[in-house]
Each structure stands twice: as structure tokens, then as C-alpha cells.
PDB file of C-alpha atoms in Angstrom:
ATOM      1  CA  MET A  20     119.322 110.826  99.528  1.00  0.00           C
ATOM      2  CA  LYS A  21     120.723 114.270 100.174  1.00  0.00           C
ATOM      3  CA  ARG A  22     121.333 115.289 103.793  1.00  0.00           C
ATOM      4  CA  ALA A  23     118.359 117.720 103.865  1.00  0.00           C
ATOM      5  CA  ASP A  24     116.089 115.010 102.437  1.00  0.00           C
ATOM      6  CA  GLU A  25     117.300 112.545 105.080  1.00  0.00           C
ATOM      7  CA  GLN A  26     116.537 115.037 107.843  1.00  0.00           C
ATOM      8  CA  GLN A  27     113.083 115.718 106.427  1.00  0.00           C
ATOM      9  CA  ALA A  28     112.394 111.980 106.210  1.00  0.00           C
ATOM     10  CA  LEU A  29     113.603 111.474 109.791  1.00  0.00           C
ATOM     11  CA  ARG A  30     111.351 114.297 111.049  1.00  0.00           C
ATOM     12  CA  ALA A  31     108.403 112.744 109.219  1.00  0.00           C
ATOM     13  CA  LEU A  32     109.233 109.302 110.665  1.00  0.00           C
ATOM     14  CA  GLN A  33     109.397 110.775 114.179  1.00  0.00           C
ATOM     15  CA  ALA A  34     106.084 112.586 113.627  1.00  0.00           C
ATOM     16  CA  ALA A  35     104.482 109.327 112.455  1.00  0.00           C
ATOM     17  CA  LEU A  36     105.863 107.581 115.531  1.00  0.00           C
ATOM     18  CA  ALA A  37     104.480 110.325 117.800  1.00  0.00           C
ATOM     19  CA  ALA A  38     101.093 109.999 116.075  1.00  0.00           C
ATOM     20  CA  GLU A  39     101.121 106.241 116.623  1.00  0.00           C
ATOM     21  CA  HIS A  40     101.917 106.766 120.315  1.00  0.00           C
ATOM     22  CA  ALA A  41      98.926 109.117 120.525  1.00  0.00           C
ATOM     23  CA  ALA A  42      96.678 106.688 118.635  1.00  0.00           C
ATOM     24  CA  VAL A  43      97.578 103.827 120.983  1.00  0.00           C
ATOM     25  CA  TYR A  44      96.708 106.056 123.946  1.00  0.00           C
ATOM     26  CA  GLY A  45      93.500 107.227 122.267  1.00  0.00           C
ATOM     27  CA  TYR A  46      92.356 103.705 121.517  1.00  0.00           C
ATOM     28  CA  GLY A  47      92.763 102.929 125.213  1.00  0.00           C
ATOM     29  CA  VAL A  48      90.144 105.605 125.850  1.00  0.00           C
ATOM     30  CA  VAL A  49      87.954 104.362 123.002  1.00  0.00           C
ATOM     31  CA  GLY A  50      88.126 100.796 124.340  1.00  0.00           C
ATOM     32  CA  GLY A  51      86.935 101.943 127.745  1.00  0.00           C
ATOM     33  CA  ARG A  52      83.806 103.602 126.340  1.00  0.00           C
ATOM     34  CA  ILE A  53      82.833 101.555 123.286  1.00  0.00           C
ATOM     35  CA  THR A  54      79.947  99.094 123.243  1.00  0.00           C
ATOM     36  CA  GLU A  55      80.667  95.383 123.398  1.00  0.00           C
ATOM     37  CA  ALA A  56      79.561  95.000 119.766  1.00  0.00           C
ATOM     38  CA  ARG A  57      82.551  97.036 118.520  1.00  0.00           C
ATOM     39  CA  ARG A  58      85.242  95.882 120.945  1.00  0.00           C
ATOM     40  CA  THR A  59      86.796  93.522 118.389  1.00  0.00           C
ATOM     41  CA  GLU A  60      87.159  96.447 115.986  1.00  0.00           C
ATOM     42  CA  VAL A  61      88.810  98.545 118.709  1.00  0.00           C
ATOM     43  CA  ARG A  62      91.218  95.725 119.568  1.00  0.00           C
ATOM     44  CA  ALA A  63      92.189  95.282 115.907  1.00  0.00           C
ATOM     45  CA  ALA A  64      92.865  99.013 115.490  1.00  0.00           C
ATOM     46  CA  TYR A  65      94.785  99.164 118.777  1.00  0.00           C
ATOM     47  CA  ASP A  66      96.940  96.204 117.728  1.00  0.00           C
ATOM     48  CA  ALA A  67      97.540  97.700 114.271  1.00  0.00           C
ATOM     49  CA  HIS A  68      98.712 100.994 115.776  1.00  0.00           C
ATOM     50  CA  ARG A  69     100.953  99.224 118.276  1.00  0.00           C
ATOM     51  CA  ALA A  70     102.547  97.229 115.457  1.00  0.00           C
ATOM     52  CA  ARG A  71     103.094 100.378 113.353  1.00  0.00           C
ATOM     53  CA  ARG A  72     104.491 102.196 116.401  1.00  0.00           C
ATOM     54  CA  ASP A  73     106.954  99.402 117.116  1.00  0.00           C
ATOM     55  CA  ALA A  74     108.046  99.184 113.458  1.00  0.00           C
ATOM     56  CA  LEU A  75     108.593 102.944 113.293  1.00  0.00           C
ATOM     57  CA  ALA A  76     110.618 102.904 116.514  1.00  0.00           C
ATOM     58  CA  ARG A  77     112.835 100.147 115.057  1.00  0.00           C
ATOM     59  CA  GLU A  78     113.256 102.106 111.831  1.00  0.00           C
ATOM     60  CA  VAL A  79     114.240 105.298 113.660  1.00  0.00           C
ATOM     61  CA  ARG A  80     116.732 103.347 115.792  1.00  0.00           C
ATOM     62  CA  GLY A  81     118.090 101.774 112.595  1.00  0.00           C
ATOM     63  CA  LEU A  82     118.860 105.285 111.361  1.00  0.00           C
ATOM     64  CA  GLY A  83     120.963 105.859 114.480  1.00  0.00           C
ATOM     65  CA  THR A  84     118.483 108.170 116.201  1.00  0.00           C
ATOM     66  CA  GLU A  85     116.583 107.839 119.457  1.00  0.00           C
ATOM     67  CA  PRO A  86     112.852 107.385 118.765  1.00  0.00           C
ATOM     68  CA  VAL A  87     110.494 110.008 120.164  1.00  0.00           C
ATOM     69  CA  ALA A  88     109.028 108.731 123.432  1.00  0.00           C
ATOM     70  CA  ALA A  89     105.350 108.441 124.218  1.00  0.00           C
ATOM     71  CA  SER A  90     103.910 111.010 126.566  1.00  0.00           C
ATOM     72  CA  ALA A  91     102.441 109.919 129.875  1.00  0.00           C
ATOM     73  CA  ALA A  92      99.080 111.363 128.831  1.00  0.00           C
ATOM     74  CA  TYR A  93      97.476 113.194 125.929  1.00  0.00           C
ATOM     75  CA  ALA A  94      94.768 115.865 125.843  1.00  0.00           C
ATOM     76  CA  LEU A  95      91.750 114.548 123.997  1.00  0.00           C
ATOM     77  CA  PRO A  96      90.141 116.803 121.373  1.00  0.00           C
ATOM     78  CA  PHE A  97      86.782 116.470 123.172  1.00  0.00           C
ATOM     79  CA  THR A  98      85.247 114.712 126.175  1.00  0.00           C
ATOM     80  CA  VAL A  99      84.470 111.021 125.626  1.00  0.00           C
ATOM     81  CA  PRO A 100      81.647 110.086 128.020  1.00  0.00           C
ATOM     82  CA  ASP A 101      79.960 107.335 125.989  1.00  0.00           C
ATOM     83  CA  SER A 102      80.119 104.968 123.030  1.00  0.00           C
ATOM     84  CA  PRO A 103      78.978 107.413 120.309  1.00  0.00           C
ATOM     85  CA  THR A 104      81.716 109.886 121.246  1.00  0.00           C
ATOM     86  CA  ALA A 105      84.216 107.016 121.479  1.00  0.00           C
ATOM     87  CA  VAL A 106      83.357 106.155 117.874  1.00  0.00           C
ATOM     88  CA  ARG A 107      83.857 109.816 116.949  1.00  0.00           C
ATOM     89  CA  LEU A 108      87.237 109.815 118.718  1.00  0.00           C
ATOM     90  CA  ALA A 109      88.312 106.669 116.846  1.00  0.00           C
ATOM     91  CA  ALA A 110      87.493 108.338 113.510  1.00  0.00           C
ATOM     92  CA  GLU A 111      89.380 111.474 114.601  1.00  0.00           C
ATOM     93  CA  LEU A 112      92.419 109.413 115.617  1.00  0.00           C
ATOM     94  CA  GLU A 113      92.494 107.735 112.227  1.00  0.00           C
ATOM     95  CA  ASP A 114      92.109 111.044 110.388  1.00  0.00           C
ATOM     96  CA  ARG A 115      95.031 112.523 112.316  1.00  0.00           C
ATOM     97  CA  VAL A 116      97.232 109.482 111.764  1.00  0.00           C
ATOM     98  CA  ALA A 117      96.368 109.574 108.050  1.00  0.00           C
ATOM     99  CA  GLY A 118      97.481 113.203 107.935  1.00  0.00           C
ATOM    100  CA  VAL A 119     100.853 112.399 109.438  1.00  0.00           C
ATOM    101  CA  TYR A 120     101.350 109.471 107.079  1.00  0.00           C
ATOM    102  CA  SER A 121     100.532 111.724 104.128  1.00  0.00           C
ATOM    103  CA  ASP A 122     103.482 113.860 105.273  1.00  0.00           C
ATOM    104  CA  LEU A 123     105.653 110.742 105.453  1.00  0.00           C
ATOM    105  CA  VAL A 124     104.626 109.743 101.920  1.00  0.00           C
ATOM    106  CA  ARG A 125     105.626 113.204 100.716  1.00  0.00           C
ATOM    107  CA  ALA A 126     108.976 113.127 102.577  1.00  0.00           C
ATOM    108  CA  THR A 127     110.194 109.679 101.521  1.00  0.00           C
ATOM    109  CA  THR A 128     110.844 107.462  98.516  1.00  0.00           C
ATOM    110  CA  GLY A 129     110.995 103.785  97.645  1.00  0.00           C
ATOM    111  CA  ALA A 130     109.997 101.123 100.156  1.00  0.00           C
ATOM    112  CA  ARG A 131     109.534 103.644 102.976  1.00  0.00           C
ATOM    113  CA  ARG A 132     107.082 105.618 100.828  1.00  0.00           C
ATOM    114  CA  ARG A 133     105.172 102.439  99.922  1.00  0.00           C
ATOM    115  CA  GLU A 134     104.934 101.490 103.598  1.00  0.00           C
ATOM    116  CA  ALA A 135     103.729 104.990 104.513  1.00  0.00           C
ATOM    117  CA  ALA A 136     101.144 104.890 101.717  1.00  0.00           C
ATOM    118  CA  GLY A 137      99.922 101.548 103.051  1.00  0.00           C
ATOM    119  CA  ALA A 138      99.615 102.987 106.554  1.00  0.00           C
ATOM    120  CA  LEU A 139      97.748 106.006 105.158  1.00  0.00           C
ATOM    121  CA  ARG A 140      95.355 103.719 103.309  1.00  0.00           C
ATOM    122  CA  GLU A 141      94.745 101.564 106.411  1.00  0.00           C
ATOM    123  CA  ALA A 142      94.030 104.625 108.572  1.00  0.00           C
ATOM    124  CA  ALA A 143      91.651 106.014 105.933  1.00  0.00           C
ATOM    125  CA  VAL A 144      89.769 102.714 105.731  1.00  0.00           C
ATOM    126  CA  ARG A 145      89.458 102.521 109.528  1.00  0.00           C
ATOM    127  CA  ALA A 146      88.222 106.137 109.617  1.00  0.00           C
ATOM    128  CA  VAL A 147      85.537 105.303 107.050  1.00  0.00           C
ATOM    129  CA  ARG A 148      84.461 102.282 109.072  1.00  0.00           C
ATOM    130  CA  TRP A 149      84.191 104.350 112.244  1.00  0.00           C
ATOM    131  CA  ARG A 150      82.518 107.319 110.597  1.00  0.00           C
ATOM    132  CA  GLY A 151      80.348 105.436 108.151  1.00  0.00           C
ATOM    133  CA  GLY A 152      81.498 107.745 105.325  1.00  0.00           C
ATOM    134  CA  SER A 153      84.638 109.034 103.695  1.00  0.00           C
ATOM    135  CA  VAL A 154      86.430 112.224 102.762  1.00  0.00           C
ATOM    136  CA  ALA A 155      87.873 112.952  99.331  1.00  0.00           C
ATOM    137  CA  PHE A 156      91.522 113.108 100.391  1.00  0.00           C
ATOM    138  CA  PRO A 157      92.148 111.377 103.745  1.00  0.00           C
ATOM    139  CA  GLY A 158      94.711 113.181 105.820  1.00  0.00           C
ATOM    140  CA  LEU A 159      94.672 116.308 103.682  1.00  0.00           C
ATOM    141  CA  ALA A 160      91.444 118.148 104.577  1.00  0.00           C
ATOM    142  CA  GLU A 161      92.889 119.850 107.652  1.00  0.00           C
ATOM    143  CA  ARG A 162      95.926 120.974 105.667  1.00  0.00           C
ATOM    144  CA  THR A 163      93.818 122.759 103.052  1.00  0.00           C
ATOM    145  CA  GLY A 164      91.560 124.494 105.563  1.00  0.00           C
ATOM    146  CA  THR A 165      88.556 122.410 104.524  1.00  0.00           C
ATOM    147  CA  ASP A 166      86.137 121.851 107.376  1.00  0.00           C
ATOM    148  CA  THR A 167      85.559 118.120 107.846  1.00  0.00           C
ATOM    149  CA  GLY A 168      83.250 118.598 110.808  1.00  0.00           C
ATOM    150  CA  GLU A 169      85.926 117.399 113.212  1.00  0.00           C
ATOM    151  CA  ALA A 170      87.851 119.824 115.387  1.00  0.00           C
ATOM    152  CA  GLY A 171      91.519 119.912 116.213  1.00  0.00           C
ATOM    153  CA  PRO A 172      94.965 120.190 114.714  1.00  0.00           C
ATOM    154  CA  SER A 173      97.007 117.299 113.404  1.00  0.00           C
ATOM    155  CA  VAL A 174      98.786 115.053 115.830  1.00  0.00           C
ATOM    156  CA  SER A 175     102.298 116.308 116.300  1.00  0.00           C
ATOM    157  CA  PRO A 176     105.285 115.041 118.213  1.00  0.00           C
ATOM    158  CA  PRO A 177     105.530 116.038 121.865  1.00  0.00           C
ATOM    159  CA  VAL A 178     106.952 119.499 122.304  1.00  0.00           C
ATOM    160  CA  PRO A 179     109.505 119.972 125.083  1.00  0.00           C
ATOM    161  CA  GLY A 180     107.954 121.842 127.977  1.00  0.00           C
ATOM    162  CA  THR A 181     104.379 120.756 127.284  1.00  0.00           C
ATOM    163  CA  ALA A 182     102.750 118.417 129.732  1.00  0.00           C
ATOM    164  CA  ARG A 183      99.999 116.874 127.627  1.00  0.00           C
ATOM    165  CA  PRO A 184     100.258 116.759 123.852  1.00  0.00           C
ATOM    166  CA  THR A 185      97.025 116.618 121.894  1.00  0.00           C
ATOM    167  CA  VAL A 186      95.835 113.243 120.683  1.00  0.00           C
TER     168      VAL A 186
END
């Protein structure tokens, strides 16, 4: 890889790691509000995001860079007072993670691209399960300006000087 390509791939890896940090936090909120019937689903998603987060942190360290740290707290895109809004938050988390992984797919090649595509696919499938329906291009609707019915920008890495990044 050329130096510019390596830097782009590293930025995309760090963004994916930041998104996974946010998803782990968000699923903590979801788990606190979801009905008992869907707790197993929340636990599986939480565990999947923790595993992806840990793998990304190892990969970034393997490239000789310090992984982006998790924030102490994240601003939620909307208030989550009950189970139906927790389900909506879970779908939003997955959509945002899918968007970041679509960037990682675009920025990488080979095994890293295959892994990112797998993570994108998993997030899209979880979003469909939470939402009960799908979108044509998971992770891309917000980048084209298409209104998916869900508010908020993509998850991005913490910005120095901001107290609470958006989930």
C-alpha cells in the first residue's frame, strides 16, 4: 500500500473502533430498557460489538498506533424511556456502525476489506432484525442524503475538546 492509502485505512480503522465503542455504550442503554423477551438478542449484539471493538484495537496496535479510546459517555440521538425506543436505538446503532464499516470497506483491500464487509453485513442483518425491515444499501443512505426515517449523523471518532460524542 502507498503511504496515503495506509493513512486512509488507519483513519477508517480508528473510525470503526470509535463506532464500536459507541455501539457498546449504546447497547448498555438498550439493555436497560428492553423487554425480557429480547434480552438475549441485546446480549448477543453487545458481545458481537465488544469482540469487534477488541479485534479492531488489536489491529490498530499491530500497526504501531494507539487505538482511539472510548469516551466516558455518549449523547444519544433521542431519549430512550422504554422498550420500543430501545429497539429503535438498537436499529440506529447498527445503521451507524454499518455506515462506518462501509467506509472501511472502501478504504482497505484484501483480508481487512473482507473482514469489514463481514462486519457491515452483520450490522445490516441486526438492523433488519431490530427494525423489522431493511434498506436498499445499509450504511449508505445517510451519505446520499436519503431520508431513512432515522435522525442523526454517522458515528464518528471522539473529537478533542468535545465532552460527549454522539452515539
